[in-house]
Amino acid sequence: LTIQVNVAPPSSIVYTPSSLTLTKGTTMTTVTPTTSGGTATSWSVTPSLPAGLSISGTTGAISGTPTAIISGTNFTITATNAGGTDTAIVNITVNDIAPSSIEYAPNVFTLSKGSLMQTAMPTYEGGTVTSWSITPQLPAGLTFSTSTGEISGTPTVVSQSTTYTVAASNTGGSASTIVTIQVNEAIPAISYGTTTLTTQIGLQINTIVPTSTGGPVATWSISPTLPTGLVFDSSNGEISGTPSVVSPET
């Protein structure tokens, strides 16, 4: 009579938790399985664990510091002894390090309608940003890159000082910062047909009319005050009248 008694195979393998969400570059808390049945003499995993993680061939413990990003993936853990095998499933996700310390330098922009702005590029810490967003929408003519976070362009409308929230995201999370943008009218550019006038007391001058390019003029002024008898029109910049006093070239 020949009798052979084999060890009971491993059974009821449990990892707690069985779903792991890890962060790239951050050491995970070691997860050691519990089993019933016979003691496992070897452990293996299929497919290979993410780079930086390892499984103990003697205890089945999963540990390490992940160095690669992966979406949720099922890994089959197999425990073996002379009596047989049993398996368990562990799901692992490795997220990137969340962005942080987002900054535009400067973060306050005073622009002129019709003038190209200097491209504003953000800096940040943490993992690579995969998407950028801004709220509310930028003034017409300005653009925001959802891949780099750059603000650029030539504003085509006047816009009062407005605060914009820029958010940067990746699989690890998101962070935000504030920028303030104001778009003023284009600076006026004025000229007069004549820049020198020699006239006489009591002689009415031909009205001197300015031309203006650039942004529309909101107000006109002159300094110093014109000689008595001459008038400066603060609504359109015209100079007219009849001088009544002698005045040196001024």
mmCIF file of C-alpha atoms in Angstrom:
data_model
loop_
_atom_site.group_PDB
_atom_site.id
_atom_site.type_symbol
_atom_site.label_atom_id
_atom_site.label_comp_id
_atom_site.label_asym_id
_atom_site.label_seq_id
_atom_site.Cartn_x
_atom_site.Cartn_y
_atom_site.Cartn_z
ATOM 1 C CA LEU A 1 0.000 0.000 0.000
ATOM 2 C CA THR A 2 1.529 3.317 -1.110
ATOM 3 C CA ILE A 3 0.248 6.563 0.378
ATOM 4 C CA GLN A 4 1.291 10.096 -0.577
ATOM 5 C CA VAL A 5 -0.026 13.176 1.224
ATOM 6 C CA ASN A 6 0.552 16.477 -0.605
ATOM 7 C CA VAL A 7 0.454 19.880 1.022
ATOM 8 C CA ALA A 8 -2.856 21.669 0.563
ATOM 9 C CA PRO A 9 -2.670 24.185 -2.306
ATOM 10 C CA PRO A 10 -2.898 27.909 -1.505
ATOM 11 C CA SER A 11 -6.427 29.300 -1.513
ATOM 12 C CA SER A 12 -8.462 32.412 -0.801
ATOM 13 C CA ILE A 13 -5.661 34.860 -1.641
ATOM 14 C CA VAL A 14 -6.667 38.363 -0.563
ATOM 15 C CA TYR A 15 -4.830 41.674 -1.048
ATOM 16 C CA THR A 16 -6.164 44.535 1.061
ATOM 17 C CA PRO A 17 -6.770 46.798 -0.740
ATOM 18 C CA SER A 18 -7.047 44.978 -4.056
ATOM 19 C CA SER A 19 -7.206 48.236 -6.016
ATOM 20 C CA LEU A 20 -4.173 50.496 -5.672
ATOM 21 C CA THR A 21 -3.992 54.124 -6.835
ATOM 22 C CA LEU A 22 -0.383 55.258 -6.586
ATOM 23 C CA THR A 23 1.584 58.398 -7.433
ATOM 24 C CA LYS A 24 4.667 58.370 -9.633
ATOM 25 C CA GLY A 25 7.808 58.897 -7.560
ATOM 26 C CA THR A 26 6.057 58.235 -4.237
ATOM 27 C CA THR A 27 6.878 55.041 -2.327
ATOM 28 C CA MET A 28 3.791 52.920 -1.839
ATOM 29 C CA THR A 29 2.769 51.235 1.398
ATOM 30 C CA THR A 30 3.679 47.556 1.080
ATOM 31 C CA VAL A 31 0.627 45.343 0.515
ATOM 32 C CA THR A 32 0.993 41.778 1.819
ATOM 33 C CA PRO A 33 -1.618 39.137 0.941
ATOM 34 C CA THR A 34 -3.392 36.756 3.273
ATOM 35 C CA THR A 35 -4.063 33.168 2.223
ATOM 36 C CA SER A 36 -5.834 30.024 3.343
ATOM 37 C CA GLY A 37 -4.830 26.481 2.572
ATOM 38 C CA GLY A 38 -1.211 25.461 2.359
ATOM 39 C CA THR A 39 1.686 27.901 2.546
ATOM 40 C CA ALA A 40 2.756 29.231 -0.852
ATOM 41 C CA THR A 41 6.390 28.566 -1.706
ATOM 42 C CA SER A 42 6.525 30.937 -4.681
ATOM 43 C CA TRP A 43 4.662 33.937 -6.040
ATOM 44 C CA SER A 44 4.497 35.424 -9.525
ATOM 45 C CA VAL A 45 2.595 38.144 -11.364
ATOM 46 C CA THR A 46 1.310 38.584 -14.918
ATOM 47 C CA PRO A 47 1.820 40.962 -16.673
ATOM 48 C CA SER A 48 4.924 42.528 -15.140
ATOM 49 C CA LEU A 49 4.235 45.167 -12.508
ATOM 50 C CA PRO A 50 4.711 48.858 -13.413
ATOM 51 C CA ALA A 51 8.344 50.026 -13.459
ATOM 52 C CA GLY A 52 9.599 50.575 -9.927
ATOM 53 C CA LEU A 53 7.254 48.055 -8.287
ATOM 54 C CA SER A 54 8.094 44.462 -7.401
ATOM 55 C CA ILE A 55 6.485 41.373 -5.918
ATOM 56 C CA SER A 56 8.201 39.209 -3.337
ATOM 57 C CA GLY A 57 8.697 35.687 -4.631
ATOM 58 C CA THR A 58 8.404 34.310 -1.088
ATOM 59 C CA THR A 59 5.613 36.382 0.513
ATOM 60 C CA GLY A 60 3.690 37.842 -2.442
ATOM 61 C CA ALA A 61 4.062 41.355 -0.984
ATOM 62 C CA ILE A 62 3.880 44.211 -3.518
ATOM 63 C CA SER A 63 6.112 47.187 -2.819
ATOM 64 C CA GLY A 64 8.309 49.882 -4.352
ATOM 65 C CA THR A 65 8.250 53.354 -5.857
ATOM 66 C CA PRO A 66 6.520 53.556 -9.250
ATOM 67 C CA THR A 67 8.440 55.406 -11.950
ATOM 68 C CA ALA A 68 5.965 55.108 -14.823
ATOM 69 C CA ILE A 69 2.397 56.288 -15.279
ATOM 70 C CA ILE A 70 -0.261 53.687 -16.138
ATOM 71 C CA SER A 71 -4.032 53.668 -16.258
ATOM 72 C CA GLY A 72 -5.942 51.098 -14.218
ATOM 73 C CA THR A 73 -4.603 47.644 -15.099
ATOM 74 C CA ASN A 74 -5.445 44.199 -13.704
ATOM 75 C CA PHE A 75 -2.504 42.070 -12.582
ATOM 76 C CA THR A 76 -2.911 38.336 -11.903
ATOM 77 C CA ILE A 77 -1.019 37.156 -8.827
ATOM 78 C CA THR A 78 -0.299 33.412 -8.671
ATOM 79 C CA ALA A 79 0.634 31.576 -5.458
ATOM 80 C CA THR A 80 2.144 28.105 -5.821
ATOM 81 C CA ASN A 81 3.224 25.169 -3.658
ATOM 82 C CA ALA A 82 3.618 21.408 -4.186
ATOM 83 C CA GLY A 83 -0.121 20.972 -3.832
ATOM 84 C CA GLY A 84 -1.135 23.409 -6.568
ATOM 85 C CA THR A 85 -1.828 27.082 -7.272
ATOM 86 C CA ASP A 86 -4.355 29.823 -6.681
ATOM 87 C CA THR A 87 -4.697 33.313 -8.101
ATOM 88 C CA ALA A 88 -5.900 36.773 -7.152
ATOM 89 C CA ILE A 89 -6.428 39.984 -9.126
ATOM 90 C CA VAL A 90 -4.914 43.317 -8.118
ATOM 91 C CA ASN A 91 -5.766 46.500 -10.033
ATOM 92 C CA ILE A 92 -3.049 49.167 -10.108
ATOM 93 C CA THR A 93 -3.197 52.770 -11.300
ATOM 94 C CA VAL A 94 -0.143 55.040 -11.241
ATOM 95 C CA ASN A 95 -0.934 58.740 -11.581
ATOM 96 C CA ASP A 96 1.515 61.534 -12.272
ATOM 97 C CA ILE A 97 2.508 64.006 -9.572
ATOM 98 C CA ALA A 98 -0.133 66.742 -9.493
ATOM 99 C CA PRO A 99 0.916 70.145 -10.880
ATOM 100 C CA SER A 100 1.707 72.852 -8.338
ATOM 101 C CA SER A 101 3.090 76.384 -7.983
ATOM 102 C CA ILE A 102 1.754 77.613 -11.331
ATOM 103 C CA GLU A 103 2.979 81.129 -12.048
ATOM 104 C CA TYR A 104 2.942 83.763 -14.781
ATOM 105 C CA ALA A 105 5.590 86.480 -14.434
ATOM 106 C CA PRO A 106 4.186 89.048 -14.598
ATOM 107 C CA ASN A 107 0.614 88.031 -13.803
ATOM 108 C CA VAL A 108 -0.910 91.463 -14.497
ATOM 109 C CA PHE A 109 -1.118 92.566 -18.158
ATOM 110 C CA THR A 110 -2.052 96.040 -19.356
ATOM 111 C CA LEU A 111 -2.417 95.820 -23.143
ATOM 112 C CA SER A 112 -3.324 98.175 -25.974
ATOM 113 C CA LYS A 113 -5.996 97.388 -28.528
ATOM 114 C CA GLY A 114 -4.369 96.510 -31.836
ATOM 115 C CA SER A 115 -0.886 95.962 -30.355
ATOM 116 C CA LEU A 116 0.701 92.500 -30.230
ATOM 117 C CA MET A 117 1.266 91.373 -26.663
ATOM 118 C CA GLN A 118 4.424 89.629 -25.525
ATOM 119 C CA THR A 119 3.637 85.917 -25.194
ATOM 120 C CA ALA A 120 3.100 84.931 -21.562
ATOM 121 C CA MET A 121 4.382 81.446 -20.672
ATOM 122 C CA PRO A 122 3.588 79.806 -17.296
ATOM 123 C CA THR A 123 6.023 77.940 -15.082
ATOM 124 C CA TYR A 124 5.031 75.170 -12.680
ATOM 125 C CA GLU A 125 6.265 72.344 -10.494
ATOM 126 C CA GLY A 126 5.111 68.746 -10.168
ATOM 127 C CA GLY A 127 4.291 66.326 -12.970
ATOM 128 C CA THR A 128 3.825 67.154 -16.634
ATOM 129 C CA VAL A 129 0.625 69.097 -17.326
ATOM 130 C CA THR A 130 -1.564 67.349 -19.882
ATOM 131 C CA SER A 131 -4.247 70.016 -20.245
ATOM 132 C CA TRP A 132 -4.686 73.738 -19.551
ATOM 133 C CA SER A 133 -7.859 75.804 -19.292
ATOM 134 C CA ILE A 134 -8.832 79.420 -18.607
ATOM 135 C CA THR A 135 -12.034 81.070 -17.412
ATOM 136 C CA PRO A 136 -13.683 83.327 -18.358
ATOM 137 C CA GLN A 137 -12.935 83.588 -22.088
ATOM 138 C CA LEU A 138 -10.104 85.961 -23.045
ATOM 139 C CA PRO A 139 -10.812 89.245 -24.863
ATOM 140 C CA ALA A 140 -11.212 88.918 -28.644
ATOM 141 C CA GLY A 141 -7.874 88.648 -30.406
ATOM 142 C CA LEU A 142 -6.093 86.904 -27.539
ATOM 143 C CA THR A 143 -5.573 83.142 -27.567
ATOM 144 C CA PHE A 144 -4.919 80.555 -24.866
ATOM 145 C CA SER A 145 -3.039 77.325 -25.598
ATOM 146 C CA THR A 146 -4.675 74.315 -23.964
ATOM 147 C CA SER A 147 -1.450 72.341 -24.473
ATOM 148 C CA THR A 148 1.098 74.834 -23.065
ATOM 149 C CA GLY A 149 -0.884 77.446 -21.122
ATOM 150 C CA GLU A 150 0.556 80.283 -23.250
ATOM 151 C CA ILE A 151 -1.389 83.528 -23.588
ATOM 152 C CA SER A 152 -0.692 85.451 -26.784
ATOM 153 C CA GLY A 153 -2.200 87.505 -29.585
ATOM 154 C CA THR A 154 -3.329 91.002 -30.506
ATOM 155 C CA PRO A 155 -6.421 92.243 -28.642
ATOM 156 C CA THR A 156 -9.072 93.703 -30.931
ATOM 157 C CA VAL A 157 -11.459 95.025 -28.291
ATOM 158 C CA VAL A 158 -11.195 97.216 -25.214
ATOM 159 C CA SER A 159 -11.625 95.265 -21.977
ATOM 160 C CA GLN A 160 -11.760 96.458 -18.399
ATOM 161 C CA SER A 161 -9.432 94.895 -15.833
ATOM 162 C CA THR A 162 -10.594 91.282 -15.450
ATOM 163 C CA THR A 163 -9.309 88.384 -13.364
ATOM 164 C CA TYR A 164 -8.850 85.074 -15.182
ATOM 165 C CA THR A 165 -8.342 81.656 -13.584
ATOM 166 C CA VAL A 166 -5.845 79.370 -15.299
ATOM 167 C CA ALA A 167 -5.988 75.673 -14.360
ATOM 168 C CA ALA A 168 -3.407 72.963 -15.114
ATOM 169 C CA SER A 169 -4.284 69.254 -14.881
ATOM 170 C CA ASN A 170 -2.824 65.786 -15.229
ATOM 171 C CA THR A 171 -3.760 62.319 -13.959
ATOM 172 C CA GLY A 172 -2.608 63.266 -10.470
ATOM 173 C CA GLY A 173 -4.832 66.313 -10.050
ATOM 174 C CA SER A 174 -4.924 69.999 -10.858
ATOM 175 C CA ALA A 175 -3.808 73.408 -9.641
ATOM 176 C CA SER A 176 -4.711 76.958 -10.623
ATOM 177 C CA THR A 177 -3.446 80.508 -10.640
ATOM 178 C CA ILE A 178 -4.792 83.986 -11.365
ATOM 179 C CA VAL A 179 -3.887 86.469 -14.105
ATOM 180 C CA THR A 180 -5.352 89.952 -14.582
ATOM 181 C CA ILE A 181 -5.732 91.446 -18.056
ATOM 182 C CA GLN A 182 -6.816 94.936 -19.088
ATOM 183 C CA VAL A 183 -7.024 96.126 -22.696
ATOM 184 C CA ASN A 184 -6.937 99.888 -23.229
ATOM 185 C CA GLU A 185 -7.677 101.843 -26.370
ATOM 186 C CA ALA A 186 -4.736 102.295 -28.714
ATOM 187 C CA ILE A 187 -2.768 105.434 -27.849
ATOM 188 C CA PRO A 188 -3.782 108.424 -30.006
ATOM 189 C CA ALA A 189 -1.232 109.789 -32.473
ATOM 190 C CA ILE A 190 -1.922 113.424 -33.406
ATOM 191 C CA SER A 191 -0.436 115.923 -35.839
ATOM 192 C CA TYR A 192 -1.235 119.451 -37.060
ATOM 193 C CA GLY A 193 -0.832 120.577 -40.628
ATOM 194 C CA THR A 194 1.346 123.412 -39.385
ATOM 195 C CA THR A 195 3.585 123.447 -36.335
ATOM 196 C CA THR A 196 4.620 127.127 -36.555
ATOM 197 C CA LEU A 197 2.281 130.099 -36.833
ATOM 198 C CA THR A 198 3.298 133.763 -37.079
ATOM 199 C CA THR A 199 0.339 136.153 -37.025
ATOM 200 C CA GLN A 200 -0.697 139.634 -35.886
ATOM 201 C CA ILE A 201 -2.870 141.207 -33.239
ATOM 202 C CA GLY A 202 -6.403 141.565 -34.537
ATOM 203 C CA LEU A 203 -5.882 139.192 -37.450
ATOM 204 C CA GLN A 204 -8.144 136.139 -37.353
ATOM 205 C CA ILE A 205 -6.228 132.930 -37.991
ATOM 206 C CA ASN A 206 -7.316 130.092 -40.175
ATOM 207 C CA THR A 207 -8.522 127.304 -37.919
ATOM 208 C CA ILE A 208 -5.751 124.809 -37.256
ATOM 209 C CA VAL A 209 -7.258 121.303 -37.392
ATOM 210 C CA PRO A 210 -5.444 118.241 -36.068
ATOM 211 C CA THR A 211 -5.479 114.758 -37.554
ATOM 212 C CA SER A 212 -5.523 111.751 -35.257
ATOM 213 C CA THR A 213 -4.590 108.142 -35.836
ATOM 214 C CA GLY A 214 -4.456 105.306 -33.358
ATOM 215 C CA GLY A 215 -7.235 105.004 -30.832
ATOM 216 C CA PRO A 216 -10.134 107.460 -30.672
ATOM 217 C CA VAL A 217 -9.385 110.603 -28.648
ATOM 218 C CA ALA A 218 -11.373 110.882 -25.441
ATOM 219 C CA THR A 219 -10.158 114.330 -24.317
ATOM 220 C CA TRP A 220 -8.013 117.152 -25.664
ATOM 221 C CA SER A 221 -5.926 119.672 -23.718
ATOM 222 C CA ILE A 222 -3.177 122.247 -24.337
ATOM 223 C CA SER A 223 -0.355 123.594 -22.203
ATOM 224 C CA PRO A 224 0.499 126.370 -21.598
ATOM 225 C CA THR A 225 -2.589 128.523 -22.193
ATOM 226 C CA LEU A 226 -2.844 130.066 -25.678
ATOM 227 C CA PRO A 227 -2.308 133.828 -26.153
ATOM 228 C CA THR A 228 -5.398 135.901 -25.344
ATOM 229 C CA GLY A 229 -7.874 135.818 -28.213
ATOM 230 C CA LEU A 230 -6.970 132.359 -29.422
ATOM 231 C CA VAL A 231 -9.162 129.449 -28.466
ATOM 232 C CA PHE A 232 -8.424 125.745 -28.037
ATOM 233 C CA ASP A 233 -11.423 123.445 -28.568
ATOM 234 C CA SER A 234 -11.227 120.665 -25.963
ATOM 235 C CA SER A 235 -13.733 118.566 -27.931
ATOM 236 C CA ASN A 236 -11.720 118.242 -31.144
ATOM 237 C CA GLY A 237 -8.299 119.875 -30.608
ATOM 238 C CA GLU A 238 -8.863 122.735 -33.076
ATOM 239 C CA ILE A 239 -7.105 126.100 -32.568
ATOM 240 C CA SER A 240 -8.880 129.234 -33.788
ATOM 241 C CA GLY A 241 -9.586 132.874 -32.954
ATOM 242 C CA THR A 242 -8.087 136.363 -33.221
ATOM 243 C CA PRO A 243 -5.027 137.140 -31.068
ATOM 244 C CA SER A 244 -5.316 140.331 -29.014
ATOM 245 C CA VAL A 245 -1.891 140.425 -27.349
ATOM 246 C CA VAL A 246 1.717 140.233 -28.427
ATOM 247 C CA SER A 247 3.269 136.859 -27.640
ATOM 248 C CA PRO A 248 6.840 135.600 -28.271
ATOM 249 C CA GLU A 249 7.343 132.292 -30.032
ATOM 250 C CA THR A 250 6.177 129.700 -27.503
#
